[in-house]
PDB file of C-alpha atoms in Angstrom:
ATOM      1  CA  THR U   1      79.340 175.127 168.114  1.00 57.00           C
ATOM      2  CA  GLN U   2      82.116 172.678 167.091  1.00 67.00           C
ATOM      3  CA  LEU U   3      81.276 169.090 168.380  1.00 85.00           C
ATOM      4  CA  LEU U   4      85.033 167.985 168.219  1.00 93.00           C
ATOM      5  CA  GLU U   5      87.724 170.575 168.891  1.00 95.00           C
ATOM      6  CA  GLN U   6      91.006 170.211 167.764  1.00 97.00           C
ATOM      7  CA  SER U   7      94.376 171.875 168.697  1.00 96.00           C
ATOM      8  CA  PRO U   8      96.324 173.374 167.754  1.00 97.00           C
ATOM      9  CA  GLN U   9      94.709 174.478 164.567  1.00 95.00           C
ATOM     10  CA  PHE U  10      98.087 175.323 163.053  1.00 96.00           C
ATOM     11  CA  LEU U  11     101.407 173.661 163.754  1.00 97.00           C
ATOM     12  CA  SER U  12     105.011 174.352 162.159  1.00 97.00           C
ATOM     13  CA  ILE U  13     107.987 172.627 163.162  1.00 96.00           C
ATOM     14  CA  GLN U  14     111.346 171.249 162.075  1.00 97.00           C
ATOM     15  CA  GLU U  15     112.107 167.911 160.558  1.00 97.00           C
ATOM     16  CA  GLY U  16     112.873 165.411 163.431  1.00 97.00           C
ATOM     17  CA  GLU U  17     110.816 166.865 166.334  1.00 97.00           C
ATOM     18  CA  ASN U  18     107.942 165.138 167.743  1.00 97.00           C
ATOM     19  CA  LEU U  19     104.517 166.435 168.204  1.00 97.00           C
ATOM     20  CA  THR U  20     100.977 165.679 169.512  1.00 98.00           C
ATOM     21  CA  VAL U  21      97.745 166.765 168.023  1.00 98.00           C
ATOM     22  CA  TYR U  22      94.683 166.797 170.154  1.00 98.00           C
ATOM     23  CA  CYS U  23      90.554 166.331 169.423  1.00 97.00           C
ATOM     24  CA  ASN U  24      88.302 167.053 172.291  1.00 96.00           C
ATOM     25  CA  SER U  25      84.455 166.826 172.770  1.00 94.00           C
ATOM     26  CA  SER U  26      82.097 167.012 175.653  1.00 91.00           C
ATOM     27  CA  SER U  27      80.212 164.179 173.905  1.00 90.00           C
ATOM     28  CA  VAL U  28      80.981 160.355 174.276  1.00 91.00           C
ATOM     29  CA  PHE U  29      81.813 158.738 170.717  1.00 91.00           C
ATOM     30  CA  SER U  30      81.393 155.249 169.933  1.00 88.00           C
ATOM     31  CA  SER U  31      84.071 155.435 167.569  1.00 89.00           C
ATOM     32  CA  LEU U  32      86.594 158.122 166.397  1.00 92.00           C
ATOM     33  CA  GLN U  33      88.804 157.961 163.212  1.00 95.00           C
ATOM     34  CA  TRP U  34      91.795 159.962 162.084  1.00 97.00           C
ATOM     35  CA  TYR U  35      91.949 161.349 158.548  1.00 97.00           C
ATOM     36  CA  ARG U  36      94.757 163.049 156.431  1.00 97.00           C
ATOM     37  CA  GLN U  37      94.106 165.471 153.887  1.00 96.00           C
ATOM     38  CA  GLU U  38      96.405 166.618 151.037  1.00 93.00           C
ATOM     39  CA  PRO U  39      95.517 169.736 149.244  1.00 90.00           C
ATOM     40  CA  GLY U  40      92.948 169.351 146.268  1.00 91.00           C
ATOM     41  CA  GLU U  41      92.133 165.497 147.483  1.00 95.00           C
ATOM     42  CA  GLY U  42      89.781 164.354 149.845  1.00 95.00           C
ATOM     43  CA  PRO U  43      90.279 162.929 153.127  1.00 96.00           C
ATOM     44  CA  VAL U  44      91.969 159.677 153.411  1.00 96.00           C
ATOM     45  CA  LEU U  45      91.415 157.402 156.577  1.00 95.00           C
ATOM     46  CA  LEU U  46      94.877 156.741 158.999  1.00 97.00           C
ATOM     47  CA  VAL U  47      93.069 154.598 161.630  1.00 96.00           C
ATOM     48  CA  THR U  48      89.866 153.913 163.694  1.00 93.00           C
ATOM     49  CA  VAL U  49      89.472 153.674 167.461  1.00 93.00           C
ATOM     50  CA  VAL U  50      86.722 152.289 169.332  1.00 91.00           C
ATOM     51  CA  THR U  51      87.375 151.143 172.466  1.00 92.00           C
ATOM     52  CA  GLY U  52      88.242 153.482 175.488  1.00 94.00           C
ATOM     53  CA  GLY U  53      91.870 153.837 176.294  1.00 95.00           C
ATOM     54  CA  GLU U  54      92.597 152.189 172.910  1.00 96.00           C
ATOM     55  CA  VAL U  55      96.281 152.773 171.547  1.00 97.00           C
ATOM     56  CA  LYS U  56      97.087 152.209 167.723  1.00 97.00           C
ATOM     57  CA  LYS U  57     100.350 152.640 166.232  1.00 97.00           C
ATOM     58  CA  LEU U  58     100.794 153.306 162.400  1.00 95.00           C
ATOM     59  CA  LYS U  59     104.651 153.537 161.970  1.00 96.00           C
ATOM     60  CA  ARG U  60     105.699 156.792 163.411  1.00 97.00           C
ATOM     61  CA  LEU U  61     102.056 157.602 164.345  1.00 97.00           C
ATOM     62  CA  THR U  62     100.700 156.719 167.701  1.00 98.00           C
ATOM     63  CA  PHE U  63      96.676 157.330 167.909  1.00 98.00           C
ATOM     64  CA  GLN U  64      95.054 157.479 171.613  1.00 97.00           C
ATOM     65  CA  PHE U  65      91.227 156.928 172.365  1.00 96.00           C
ATOM     66  CA  GLY U  66      90.561 158.580 175.775  1.00 96.00           C
ATOM     67  CA  ASP U  67      89.202 156.343 178.722  1.00 95.00           C
ATOM     68  CA  ALA U  68      85.911 157.882 178.582  1.00 94.00           C
ATOM     69  CA  ARG U  69      85.695 158.105 174.835  1.00 93.00           C
ATOM     70  CA  LYS U  70      85.514 161.746 174.460  1.00 94.00           C
ATOM     71  CA  ASP U  71      88.822 162.507 173.359  1.00 95.00           C
ATOM     72  CA  SER U  72      91.980 161.348 170.938  1.00 97.00           C
ATOM     73  CA  SER U  73      95.366 162.334 170.483  1.00 97.00           C
ATOM     74  CA  LEU U  74      97.902 161.724 167.627  1.00 98.00           C
ATOM     75  CA  HIS U  75     101.214 161.799 168.212  1.00 98.00           C
ATOM     76  CA  ILE U  76     104.118 161.819 165.547  1.00 98.00           C
ATOM     77  CA  THR U  77     107.655 160.857 166.321  1.00 98.00           C
ATOM     78  CA  ALA U  78     110.531 162.468 164.245  1.00 98.00           C
ATOM     79  CA  ALA U  79     108.319 164.155 161.888  1.00 97.00           C
ATOM     80  CA  GLN U  80     109.282 164.138 158.260  1.00 97.00           C
ATOM     81  CA  PRO U  81     108.330 166.756 155.564  1.00 96.00           C
ATOM     82  CA  GLY U  82     105.825 164.012 154.046  1.00 95.00           C
ATOM     83  CA  ASP U  83     103.992 164.322 157.199  1.00 96.00           C
ATOM     84  CA  THR U  84     102.873 167.658 156.129  1.00 96.00           C
ATOM     85  CA  GLY U  85      98.947 168.020 155.657  1.00 95.00           C
ATOM     86  CA  LEU U  86      95.663 168.599 157.067  1.00 96.00           C
ATOM     87  CA  TYR U  87      94.717 166.047 159.890  1.00 97.00           C
ATOM     88  CA  LEU U  88      91.118 165.736 161.039  1.00 97.00           C
ATOM     89  CA  CYS U  89      89.398 163.532 163.678  1.00 97.00           C
ATOM     90  CA  ALA U  90      85.898 162.391 163.296  1.00 95.00           C
ATOM     91  CA  GLY U  91      83.626 160.492 165.352  1.00 92.00           C
ATOM     92  CA  ARG U  92      80.251 158.818 165.673  1.00 86.00           C
ATOM     93  CA  VAL U  93      78.290 159.656 168.607  1.00 78.00           C
ATOM     94  CA  ILE U  94      75.654 156.948 168.599  1.00 73.00           C
ATOM     95  CA  GLN U  95      76.520 153.127 168.408  1.00 67.00           C
ATOM     96  CA  GLY U  96      76.127 151.911 164.725  1.00 64.00           C
ATOM     97  CA  ALA U  97      75.196 155.183 163.455  1.00 68.00           C
ATOM     98  CA  GLN U  98      76.636 156.585 160.049  1.00 74.00           C
ATOM     99  CA  LYS U  99      76.656 160.064 160.385  1.00 82.00           C
ATOM    100  CA  LEU U 100      80.461 160.985 161.102  1.00 88.00           C
ATOM    101  CA  VAL U 101      81.110 164.381 162.357  1.00 91.00           C
ATOM    102  CA  PHE U 102      84.600 166.206 161.617  1.00 95.00           C
ATOM    103  CA  GLY U 103      86.424 168.549 163.957  1.00 96.00           C
ATOM    104  CA  GLN U 104      88.138 171.554 162.026  1.00 95.00           C
ATOM    105  CA  GLY U 105      91.378 170.204 161.476  1.00 96.00           C
ATOM    106  CA  THR U 106      95.038 170.677 162.472  1.00 97.00           C
ATOM    107  CA  ARG U 107      97.144 171.833 159.796  1.00 96.00           C
ATOM    108  CA  LEU U 108     100.649 170.457 160.047  1.00 97.00           C
ATOM    109  CA  THR U 109     103.530 171.698 158.302  1.00 97.00           C
ATOM    110  CA  ILE U 110     106.818 169.837 158.838  1.00 97.00           C
ATOM    111  CA  ASN U 111     109.991 171.985 157.428  1.00 95.00           C
ATOM    112  CA  PRO U 112     113.218 170.327 156.043  1.00 93.00           C
TER     113      PRO U 112
ATOM    114  CA  GLY V   1      87.751 153.631 138.233  1.00 54.00           C
ATOM    115  CA  ALA V   2      87.861 152.213 141.926  1.00 80.00           C
ATOM    116  CA  GLY V   3      87.378 155.355 143.805  1.00 94.00           C
ATOM    117  CA  VAL V   4      84.692 157.875 144.345  1.00 97.00           C
ATOM    118  CA  SER V   5      84.304 160.119 141.525  1.00 97.00           C
ATOM    119  CA  GLN V   6      83.030 164.014 141.623  1.00 98.00           C
ATOM    120  CA  THR V   7      82.269 165.842 138.784  1.00 97.00           C
ATOM    121  CA  PRO V   8      83.077 168.604 137.867  1.00 98.00           C
ATOM    122  CA  SER V   9      86.089 169.146 139.623  1.00 97.00           C
ATOM    123  CA  ASN V  10      85.486 173.011 139.328  1.00 97.00           C
ATOM    124  CA  LYS V  11      82.226 174.918 138.924  1.00 98.00           C
ATOM    125  CA  VAL V  12      82.062 178.761 138.605  1.00 98.00           C
ATOM    126  CA  THR V  13      78.604 180.239 138.630  1.00 98.00           C
ATOM    127  CA  GLU V  14      77.050 183.451 138.939  1.00 97.00           C
ATOM    128  CA  LYS V  15      75.091 184.376 141.752  1.00 97.00           C
ATOM    129  CA  GLY V  16      71.416 183.452 141.756  1.00 97.00           C
ATOM    130  CA  LYS V  17      72.027 180.146 139.078  1.00 98.00           C
ATOM    131  CA  TYR V  18      71.381 176.878 139.674  1.00 98.00           C
ATOM    132  CA  VAL V  19      74.216 174.287 139.826  1.00 98.00           C
ATOM    133  CA  GLU V  20      74.109 170.460 140.133  1.00 98.00           C
ATOM    134  CA  LEU V  21      77.038 168.641 141.404  1.00 98.00           C
ATOM    135  CA  ARG V  22      77.354 164.742 140.952  1.00 98.00           C
ATOM    136  CA  CYS V  23      78.902 161.721 142.570  1.00 98.00           C
ATOM    137  CA  ASP V  24      79.692 158.357 141.670  1.00 98.00           C
ATOM    138  CA  PRO V  25      80.454 155.962 144.784  1.00 97.00           C
ATOM    139  CA  ILE V  26      82.415 152.984 144.678  1.00 96.00           C
ATOM    140  CA  SER V  27      80.550 150.250 143.398  1.00 94.00           C
ATOM    141  CA  GLY V  28      78.432 148.264 146.031  1.00 91.00           C
ATOM    142  CA  HIS V  29      78.660 150.961 148.610  1.00 93.00           C
ATOM    143  CA  THR V  30      75.118 151.540 150.072  1.00 92.00           C
ATOM    144  CA  ALA V  31      76.030 154.411 152.131  1.00 93.00           C
ATOM    145  CA  LEU V  32      76.643 157.928 150.242  1.00 95.00           C
ATOM    146  CA  TYR V  33      77.655 161.344 152.310  1.00 96.00           C
ATOM    147  CA  TRP V  34      77.911 164.947 151.127  1.00 97.00           C
ATOM    148  CA  TYR V  35      80.140 167.333 153.147  1.00 97.00           C
ATOM    149  CA  ARG V  36      81.109 171.008 152.629  1.00 97.00           C
ATOM    150  CA  GLN V  37      84.521 172.232 153.288  1.00 97.00           C
ATOM    151  CA  SER V  38      85.511 176.088 153.448  1.00 94.00           C
ATOM    152  CA  LEU V  39      89.075 177.167 153.294  1.00 88.00           C
ATOM    153  CA  GLY V  40      91.185 175.724 156.168  1.00 82.00           C
ATOM    154  CA  GLN V  41      88.187 173.868 157.728  1.00 89.00           C
ATOM    155  CA  GLY V  42      87.123 170.700 158.514  1.00 94.00           C
ATOM    156  CA  PRO V  43      84.257 168.839 156.376  1.00 96.00           C
ATOM    157  CA  GLU V  44      80.762 170.292 157.394  1.00 95.00           C
ATOM    158  CA  PHE V  45      78.147 167.080 157.173  1.00 94.00           C
ATOM    159  CA  LEU V  46      75.302 167.858 154.630  1.00 96.00           C
ATOM    160  CA  ILE V  47      73.161 164.617 154.134  1.00 95.00           C
ATOM    161  CA  TYR V  48      73.657 161.051 153.977  1.00 92.00           C
ATOM    162  CA  PHE V  49      71.818 158.380 152.113  1.00 94.00           C
ATOM    163  CA  GLN V  50      71.266 154.702 152.816  1.00 91.00           C
ATOM    164  CA  GLY V  51      70.211 153.247 149.526  1.00 90.00           C
ATOM    165  CA  THR V  52      67.871 155.608 147.764  1.00 91.00           C
ATOM    166  CA  GLY V  53      66.636 157.205 151.024  1.00 90.00           C
ATOM    167  CA  ALA V  54      68.218 160.212 152.692  1.00 88.00           C
ATOM    168  CA  ALA V  55      68.502 158.930 156.033  1.00 87.00           C
ATOM    169  CA  ASP V  56      69.699 161.882 157.614  1.00 90.00           C
ATOM    170  CA  ASP V  57      69.421 165.443 156.014  1.00 93.00           C
ATOM    171  CA  SER V  58      69.939 167.741 159.086  1.00 91.00           C
ATOM    172  CA  GLY V  59      73.057 169.138 157.688  1.00 93.00           C
ATOM    173  CA  LEU V  60      71.445 170.870 154.691  1.00 96.00           C
ATOM    174  CA  PRO V  61      71.702 174.582 155.492  1.00 94.00           C
ATOM    175  CA  ASN V  62      68.231 175.799 153.882  1.00 94.00           C
ATOM    176  CA  ASP V  63      65.792 174.642 151.459  1.00 95.00           C
ATOM    177  CA  ARG V  64      68.093 176.021 148.402  1.00 97.00           C
ATOM    178  CA  PHE V  65      69.903 172.871 148.920  1.00 98.00           C
ATOM    179  CA  PHE V  66      68.613 169.472 147.862  1.00 96.00           C
ATOM    180  CA  ALA V  67      70.117 165.967 146.912  1.00 97.00           C
ATOM    181  CA  VAL V  68      68.929 162.898 145.311  1.00 97.00           C
ATOM    182  CA  ARG V  69      69.742 159.263 144.975  1.00 96.00           C
ATOM    183  CA  PRO V  70      66.989 157.786 142.628  1.00 95.00           C
ATOM    184  CA  GLU V  71      68.735 154.394 141.859  1.00 93.00           C
ATOM    185  CA  GLY V  72      70.618 153.889 145.250  1.00 91.00           C
ATOM    186  CA  SER V  73      74.100 154.582 143.456  1.00 94.00           C
ATOM    187  CA  VAL V  74      74.834 158.133 141.456  1.00 97.00           C
ATOM    188  CA  SER V  75      73.821 161.113 143.679  1.00 98.00           C
ATOM    189  CA  THR V  76      73.320 164.701 142.414  1.00 98.00           C
ATOM    190  CA  LEU V  77      73.567 167.733 145.375  1.00 98.00           C
ATOM    191  CA  LYS V  78      71.654 170.522 143.893  1.00 98.00           C
ATOM    192  CA  ILE V  79      71.839 173.997 144.905  1.00 98.00           C
ATOM    193  CA  GLN V  80      69.175 176.585 143.695  1.00 98.00           C
ATOM    194  CA  ARG V  81      69.539 180.229 143.430  1.00 98.00           C
ATOM    195  CA  THR V  82      73.243 180.063 144.590  1.00 98.00           C
ATOM    196  CA  GLU V  83      74.728 182.947 146.809  1.00 97.00           C
ATOM    197  CA  ARG V  84      78.485 183.865 147.033  1.00 97.00           C
ATOM    198  CA  GLY V  85      78.379 182.295 150.723  1.00 96.00           C
ATOM    199  CA  ASP V  86      77.899 178.480 148.910  1.00 97.00           C
ATOM    200  CA  SER V  87      81.396 179.067 147.430  1.00 97.00           C
ATOM    201  CA  ALA V  88      83.185 175.909 148.976  1.00 97.00           C
ATOM    202  CA  VAL V  89      84.572 172.681 148.268  1.00 98.00           C
ATOM    203  CA  TYR V  90      81.663 170.035 148.048  1.00 98.00           C
ATOM    204  CA  LEU V  91      82.966 166.619 148.832  1.00 98.00           C
ATOM    205  CA  CYS V  92      81.360 163.285 148.281  1.00 98.00           C
ATOM    206  CA  ALA V  93      81.885 159.893 150.257  1.00 96.00           C
ATOM    207  CA  SER V  94      80.841 156.415 150.313  1.00 95.00           C
ATOM    208  CA  SER V  95      80.957 153.613 152.437  1.00 92.00           C
ATOM    209  CA  PRO V  96      80.179 149.887 152.858  1.00 89.00           C
ATOM    210  CA  GLY V  97      77.074 150.841 155.218  1.00 73.00           C
ATOM    211  CA  THR V  98      77.941 148.642 158.166  1.00 67.00           C
ATOM    212  CA  GLY V  99      78.291 150.404 161.563  1.00 64.00           C
ATOM    213  CA  GLY V 100      81.525 152.358 161.774  1.00 69.00           C
ATOM    214  CA  SER V 101      82.839 151.699 158.306  1.00 81.00           C
ATOM    215  CA  PRO V 102      85.499 154.091 157.347  1.00 87.00           C
ATOM    216  CA  LEU V 103      84.296 156.790 154.465  1.00 92.00           C
ATOM    217  CA  HIS V 104      86.110 157.031 151.065  1.00 95.00           C
ATOM    218  CA  PHE V 105      86.296 160.593 149.847  1.00 97.00           C
ATOM    219  CA  GLY V 106      86.331 161.801 146.303  1.00 97.00           C
ATOM    220  CA  ASN V 107      88.550 164.966 145.533  1.00 97.00           C
ATOM    221  CA  GLY V 108      85.570 166.934 145.502  1.00 97.00           C
ATOM    222  CA  THR V 109      84.028 170.063 143.399  1.00 98.00           C
ATOM    223  CA  ARG V 110      85.317 173.279 144.043  1.00 98.00           C
ATOM    224  CA  LEU V 111      82.148 175.586 143.595  1.00 98.00           C
ATOM    225  CA  THR V 112      82.864 179.378 143.155  1.00 98.00           C
ATOM    226  CA  VAL V 113      79.797 181.724 143.237  1.00 98.00           C
ATOM    227  CA  THR V 114      80.452 185.142 141.525  1.00 96.00           C
TER     228      THR V 114
END
């Protein structure tokens, strides 16, 4: 059973389109992180959200933590080929805990 | 270097053999993690160290898997009697160890068991 469910698992869109990736759970998380992974490399942190309802922006990427801290979304505006990669959400269930559990990832392909 | 270093980058072994995978964390990071990632999937938690001790080894799949961090820095993941199902990318990450801090990952060791 996957603690964090990501959807969609695969997404292929044209350059310039907008998209949203979702990360859902039945558990409450003290914090949630989004990572991006390129082939042959380890995941790299994009953002951490800790407060229910929190919204963070990173250039064309907007991250939101659900009010109940059970879900999160990543929205990309005007996607570019450089956004292609595997996007992973990861969360800590207990406040101050170090164990980080990952979702199964969303593989995003942006076509020129 | 400044990042997490994993060696070897690739390892091919025969079924039944023993393998060791090494991780050099970022200097000063007290927390060290091992994850396993199958093709197209997210990283699966294996074990987490705080200093020299394994604070959480609940993700180790069975007793063929073992990890050590004797001096609180370098860690070795050991797999005995390897099976074809062990084939995956094994990722190591470190963090400063404070609550909620992000993980810094190495590029992984791709293990192939033939």
